CSV table of C-alpha atoms in Angstrom, one decimal:
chain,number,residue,atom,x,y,z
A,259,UNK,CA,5.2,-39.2,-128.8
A,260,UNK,CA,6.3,-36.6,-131.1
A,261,UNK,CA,7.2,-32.8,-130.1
A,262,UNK,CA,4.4,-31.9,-132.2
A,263,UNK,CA,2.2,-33.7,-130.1
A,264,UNK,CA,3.5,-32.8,-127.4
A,265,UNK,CA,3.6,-28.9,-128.0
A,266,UNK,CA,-0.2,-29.2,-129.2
A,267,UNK,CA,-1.3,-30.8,-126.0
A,268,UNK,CA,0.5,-28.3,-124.2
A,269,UNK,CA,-1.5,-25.7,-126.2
A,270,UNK,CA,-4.5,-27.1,-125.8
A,271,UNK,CA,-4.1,-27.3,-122.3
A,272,UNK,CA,-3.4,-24.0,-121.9
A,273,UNK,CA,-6.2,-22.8,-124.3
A,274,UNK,CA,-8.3,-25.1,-121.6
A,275,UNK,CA,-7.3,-23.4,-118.2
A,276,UNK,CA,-7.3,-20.2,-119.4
A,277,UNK,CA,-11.4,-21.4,-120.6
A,278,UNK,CA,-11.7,-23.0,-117.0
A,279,UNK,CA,-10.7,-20.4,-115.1
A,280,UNK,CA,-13.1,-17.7,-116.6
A,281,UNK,CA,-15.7,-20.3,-116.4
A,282,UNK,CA,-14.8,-21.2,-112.6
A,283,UNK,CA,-14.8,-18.2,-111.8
A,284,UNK,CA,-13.1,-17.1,-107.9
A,285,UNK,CA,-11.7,-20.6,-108.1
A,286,UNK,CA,-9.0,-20.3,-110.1
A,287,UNK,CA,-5.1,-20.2,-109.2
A,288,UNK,CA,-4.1,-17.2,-111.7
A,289,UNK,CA,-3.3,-17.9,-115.2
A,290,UNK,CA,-0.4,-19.9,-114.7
A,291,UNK,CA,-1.6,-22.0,-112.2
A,292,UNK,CA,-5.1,-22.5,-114.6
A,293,UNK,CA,-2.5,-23.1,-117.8
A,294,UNK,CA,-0.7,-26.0,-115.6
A,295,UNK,CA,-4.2,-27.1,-114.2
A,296,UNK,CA,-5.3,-27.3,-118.1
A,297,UNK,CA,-2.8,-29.0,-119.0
A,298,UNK,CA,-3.5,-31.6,-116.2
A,299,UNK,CA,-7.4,-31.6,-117.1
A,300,UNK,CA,-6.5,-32.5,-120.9
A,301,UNK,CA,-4.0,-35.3,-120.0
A,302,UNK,CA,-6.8,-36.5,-117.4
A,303,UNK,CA,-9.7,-36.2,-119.8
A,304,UNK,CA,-7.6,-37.8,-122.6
A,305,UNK,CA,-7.5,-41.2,-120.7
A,306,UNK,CA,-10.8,-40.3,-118.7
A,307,UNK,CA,-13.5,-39.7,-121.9
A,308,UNK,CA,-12.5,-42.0,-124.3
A,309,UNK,CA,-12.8,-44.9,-121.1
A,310,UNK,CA,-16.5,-44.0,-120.6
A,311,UNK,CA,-17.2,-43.7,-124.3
A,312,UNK,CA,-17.8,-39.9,-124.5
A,313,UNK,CA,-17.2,-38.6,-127.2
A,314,UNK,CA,-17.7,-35.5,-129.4
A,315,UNK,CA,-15.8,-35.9,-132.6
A,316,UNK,CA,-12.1,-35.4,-133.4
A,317,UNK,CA,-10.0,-32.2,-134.2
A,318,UNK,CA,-8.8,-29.0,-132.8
A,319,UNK,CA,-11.9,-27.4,-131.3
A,320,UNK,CA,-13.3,-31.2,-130.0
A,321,UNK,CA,-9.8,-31.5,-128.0
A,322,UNK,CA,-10.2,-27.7,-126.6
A,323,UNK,CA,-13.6,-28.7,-125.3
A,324,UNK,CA,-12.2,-32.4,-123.6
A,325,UNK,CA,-9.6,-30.9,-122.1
A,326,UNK,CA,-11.9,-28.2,-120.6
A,327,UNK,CA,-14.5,-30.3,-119.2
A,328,UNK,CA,-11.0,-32.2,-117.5
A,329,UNK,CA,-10.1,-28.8,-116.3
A,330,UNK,CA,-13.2,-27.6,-114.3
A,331,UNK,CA,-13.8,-30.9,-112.4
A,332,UNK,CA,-10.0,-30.5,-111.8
A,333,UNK,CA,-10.6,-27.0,-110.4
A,334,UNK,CA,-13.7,-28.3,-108.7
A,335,UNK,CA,-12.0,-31.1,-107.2
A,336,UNK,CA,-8.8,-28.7,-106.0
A,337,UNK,CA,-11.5,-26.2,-104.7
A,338,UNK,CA,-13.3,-28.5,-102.7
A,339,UNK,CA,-10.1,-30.3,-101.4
A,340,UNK,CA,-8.4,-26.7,-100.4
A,341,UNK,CA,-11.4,-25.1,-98.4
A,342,UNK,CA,-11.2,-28.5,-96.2
């Protein structure tokens, strides 16, 4: 993987926690802790989506909304597991 990959995923990511936290609103971890959770999401959602065959085109804005979806089930998932 090249650093430009890498540094766009890690943008993207970000872009997506900072998304999933103003949608998830009271459930977030700050903006850090939303950047680093976006960053998981995308990663998750990039092996998750493609799997099940969803799918809504390639480029910038497509990633950004992948990697957003994988970051509020993220969230949703660490909300439900941390009020147990």
């Amino acid at each position: 993987m090249e650093f430009s990959s890498v540094f766009a995923m890690l943008i993207i990511g970000a872009l997506a926690g900072w998304f999933a936290g103003k949608l998830m609103e009271g459930r977030g971890f700050g903006i850090l802790g939303n950047i680093i959770v976006g960053v998981v999401g995308a990663f998750a959602a990039g092996l998750i989506f493609p799997a099940l065959g969803f799918s809504v085109g390639g480029g910038f804005i497509a990633s950004v909304f992948h990697a957003t979806i994988g970051a509020v089930i993220l969230l949703f998932l660490i909300g439900l597991i941390r009020k147990a």
